[in-house]
Amino acid sequence: MIGHGLAHISFAGVALGLFLNVMPLAVALVIAVLAALGIMKLKENAGVYGDTAIAIFSSVGLALGILLATLAHSFNVDLFSYLFGDILAIGASEVWLSIGLAAIVVFVVILNYHKFMYMTFDREAAKTSGIKVGRLDVLLTILTAVTIVLGMKVVGILLVSALVVIPAAAALQLSSNFKQAIILSSLIAFVSVLLGLFLAFYLDLPASGTIVILSFLLFGLFYIFKRKKRIY
């Protein structure tokens, strides 16, 4: 749910970047991270349910995005490339920004792998053992925001949450532990994007829709395999 909400909030960041005539991807990253932290604070301090907090920020993000895009007269090719994805529209600066952010995400996950695993399976025990669960929550939320922004130009704001959720759901059908789930979900996402771009190029299809449909087909295939395995 938070991935879907942050994708909508990122729309406001993109619109603000176009309005200010600065790099939309960088502005969207800042807005997404601030919104992610705001959602956490709203849940903790205002007693608002998680889904409610996400819905509030998501709605406000969309509203601000529409207003800023209208004021900037930027309902054009640039904005639509972020909404629906256009890998050919990615500039050199955005490529380097994406590579740098992706490297940071991988490094942080590897560095905190055991803490993430412990917290995921037994939150209270992790607290008792001295793990700063609150800080890890913030870190995970920021990593989610960064991941959402990284995928915007490939599959678009409207579908980027699917690229985060579906490969993970597919990996869980076959994984027996946390490490396998991380590796397999990354592999599924990589194959979906690579094969999706290949098919989109040769069949003249939109890359964003092709990538998401392929990841969904992999999820369906793994789900059927898991059910068959249980039967036999």
PDB file of N, CA and C in Angstrom, residues 154-155 163 167 186-200 207-216:
ATOM      1  N   VAL A 154      10.845   4.226 -15.973  1.00  0.00           N
ATOM      2  CA  VAL A 154      10.765   2.984 -16.747  1.00  0.00           C
ATOM      3  C   VAL A 154       9.321   2.557 -16.951  1.00  0.00           C
ATOM      4  N   VAL A 155       8.558   2.451 -15.859  1.00  0.00           N
ATOM      5  CA  VAL A 155       7.167   1.980 -15.968  1.00  0.00           C
ATOM      6  C   VAL A 155       6.142   3.060 -15.658  1.00  0.00           C
ATOM      7  N   LEU A 163       5.584  -2.874  -9.958  1.00  0.00           N
ATOM      8  CA  LEU A 163       6.928  -3.427 -10.152  1.00  0.00           C
ATOM      9  C   LEU A 163       7.621  -3.694  -8.813  1.00  0.00           C
ATOM     10  N   PRO A 167       6.835  -8.650  -8.180  1.00  0.00           N
ATOM     11  CA  PRO A 167       7.990  -9.560  -8.090  1.00  0.00           C
ATOM     12  C   PRO A 167       8.187 -10.141  -6.689  1.00  0.00           C
ATOM     13  N   SER A 186      14.399  -9.911  -6.784  1.00  0.00           N
ATOM     14  CA  SER A 186      15.278  -9.058  -7.601  1.00  0.00           C
ATOM     15  C   SER A 186      15.459  -9.650  -8.994  1.00  0.00           C
ATOM     16  N   LEU A 187      15.625 -10.964  -9.057  1.00  0.00           N
ATOM     17  CA  LEU A 187      15.801 -11.647 -10.342  1.00  0.00           C
ATOM     18  C   LEU A 187      14.535 -11.550 -11.198  1.00  0.00           C
ATOM     19  N   ILE A 188      13.375 -11.727 -10.567  1.00  0.00           N
ATOM     20  CA  ILE A 188      12.098 -11.636 -11.292  1.00  0.00           C
ATOM     21  C   ILE A 188      11.900 -10.232 -11.846  1.00  0.00           C
ATOM     22  N   ALA A 189      12.196  -9.222 -11.032  1.00  0.00           N
ATOM     23  CA  ALA A 189      12.066  -7.835 -11.488  1.00  0.00           C
ATOM     24  C   ALA A 189      13.013  -7.556 -12.651  1.00  0.00           C
ATOM     25  N   PHE A 190      14.253  -8.050 -12.551  1.00  0.00           N
ATOM     26  CA  PHE A 190      15.249  -7.845 -13.609  1.00  0.00           C
ATOM     27  C   PHE A 190      14.803  -8.497 -14.915  1.00  0.00           C
ATOM     28  N   VAL A 191      14.354  -9.742 -14.838  1.00  0.00           N
ATOM     29  CA  VAL A 191      13.899 -10.470 -16.034  1.00  0.00           C
ATOM     30  C   VAL A 191      12.673  -9.792 -16.639  1.00  0.00           C
ATOM     31  N   SER A 192      11.743  -9.354 -15.788  1.00  0.00           N
ATOM     32  CA  SER A 192      10.526  -8.694 -16.272  1.00  0.00           C
ATOM     33  C   SER A 192      10.855  -7.420 -17.040  1.00  0.00           C
ATOM     34  N   VAL A 193      11.767  -6.620 -16.474  1.00  0.00           N
ATOM     35  CA  VAL A 193      12.144  -5.358 -17.124  1.00  0.00           C
ATOM     36  C   VAL A 193      12.894  -5.624 -18.424  1.00  0.00           C
ATOM     37  N   LEU A 194      13.884  -6.514 -18.380  1.00  0.00           N
ATOM     38  CA  LEU A 194      14.705  -6.790 -19.565  1.00  0.00           C
ATOM     39  C   LEU A 194      13.874  -7.380 -20.698  1.00  0.00           C
ATOM     40  N   LEU A 195      13.090  -8.414 -20.385  1.00  0.00           N
ATOM     41  CA  LEU A 195      12.261  -9.053 -21.401  1.00  0.00           C
ATOM     42  C   LEU A 195      11.138  -8.129 -21.854  1.00  0.00           C
ATOM     43  N   GLY A 196      10.601  -7.347 -20.915  1.00  0.00           N
ATOM     44  CA  GLY A 196       9.537  -6.398 -21.253  1.00  0.00           C
ATOM     45  C   GLY A 196      10.008  -5.338 -22.234  1.00  0.00           C
ATOM     46  N   LEU A 197      11.205  -4.805 -22.003  1.00  0.00           N
ATOM     47  CA  LEU A 197      11.767  -3.807 -22.916  1.00  0.00           C
ATOM     48  C   LEU A 197      12.041  -4.415 -24.287  1.00  0.00           C
ATOM     49  N   PHE A 198      12.535  -5.647 -24.302  1.00  0.00           N
ATOM     50  CA  PHE A 198      12.819  -6.346 -25.561  1.00  0.00           C
ATOM     51  C   PHE A 198      11.533  -6.536 -26.374  1.00  0.00           C
ATOM     52  N   LEU A 199      10.484  -7.051 -25.729  1.00  0.00           N
ATOM     53  CA  LEU A 199       9.207  -7.281 -26.416  1.00  0.00           C
ATOM     54  C   LEU A 199       8.560  -5.964 -26.846  1.00  0.00           C
ATOM     55  N   ALA A 200       8.653  -4.961 -25.977  1.00  0.00           N
ATOM     56  CA  ALA A 200       8.058  -3.664 -26.298  1.00  0.00           C
ATOM     57  C   ALA A 200       8.710  -3.047 -27.532  1.00  0.00           C
ATOM     58  N   ALA A 207       6.246   0.012 -23.056  1.00  0.00           N
ATOM     59  CA  ALA A 207       7.152  -0.747 -22.187  1.00  0.00           C
ATOM     60  C   ALA A 207       6.576  -0.959 -20.792  1.00  0.00           C
ATOM     61  N   SER A 208       5.945   0.073 -20.237  1.00  0.00           N
ATOM     62  CA  SER A 208       5.445  -0.021 -18.864  1.00  0.00           C
ATOM     63  C   SER A 208       4.427  -1.139 -18.700  1.00  0.00           C
ATOM     64  N   GLY A 209       3.429  -1.161 -19.578  1.00  0.00           N
ATOM     65  CA  GLY A 209       2.400  -2.195 -19.501  1.00  0.00           C
ATOM     66  C   GLY A 209       2.959  -3.583 -19.756  1.00  0.00           C
ATOM     67  N   THR A 210       3.882  -3.695 -20.703  1.00  0.00           N
ATOM     68  CA  THR A 210       4.487  -4.993 -21.033  1.00  0.00           C
ATOM     69  C   THR A 210       5.268  -5.555 -19.848  1.00  0.00           C
ATOM     70  N   ILE A 211       6.032  -4.698 -19.180  1.00  0.00           N
ATOM     71  CA  ILE A 211       6.836  -5.131 -18.031  1.00  0.00           C
ATOM     72  C   ILE A 211       5.953  -5.634 -16.895  1.00  0.00           C
ATOM     73  N   VAL A 212       4.905  -4.886 -16.581  1.00  0.00           N
ATOM     74  CA  VAL A 212       4.017  -5.263 -15.472  1.00  0.00           C
ATOM     75  C   VAL A 212       3.255  -6.547 -15.791  1.00  0.00           C
ATOM     76  N   ILE A 213       2.774  -6.691 -17.029  1.00  0.00           N
ATOM     77  CA  ILE A 213       2.051  -7.910 -17.419  1.00  0.00           C
ATOM     78  C   ILE A 213       2.969  -9.129 -17.339  1.00  0.00           C
ATOM     79  N   LEU A 214       4.217  -8.975 -17.762  1.00  0.00           N
ATOM     80  CA  LEU A 214       5.172 -10.086 -17.678  1.00  0.00           C
ATOM     81  C   LEU A 214       5.427 -10.500 -16.227  1.00  0.00           C
ATOM     82  N   SER A 215       5.588  -9.513 -15.350  1.00  0.00           N
ATOM     83  CA  SER A 215       5.809  -9.842 -13.937  1.00  0.00           C
ATOM     84  C   SER A 215       4.585 -10.524 -13.342  1.00  0.00           C
ATOM     85  N   PHE A 216       3.390 -10.106 -13.788  1.00  0.00           N
ATOM     86  CA  PHE A 216       2.160 -10.756 -13.320  1.00  0.00           C
ATOM     87  C   PHE A 216       2.074 -12.197 -13.828  1.00  0.00           C
TER      88      PHE A 216
END
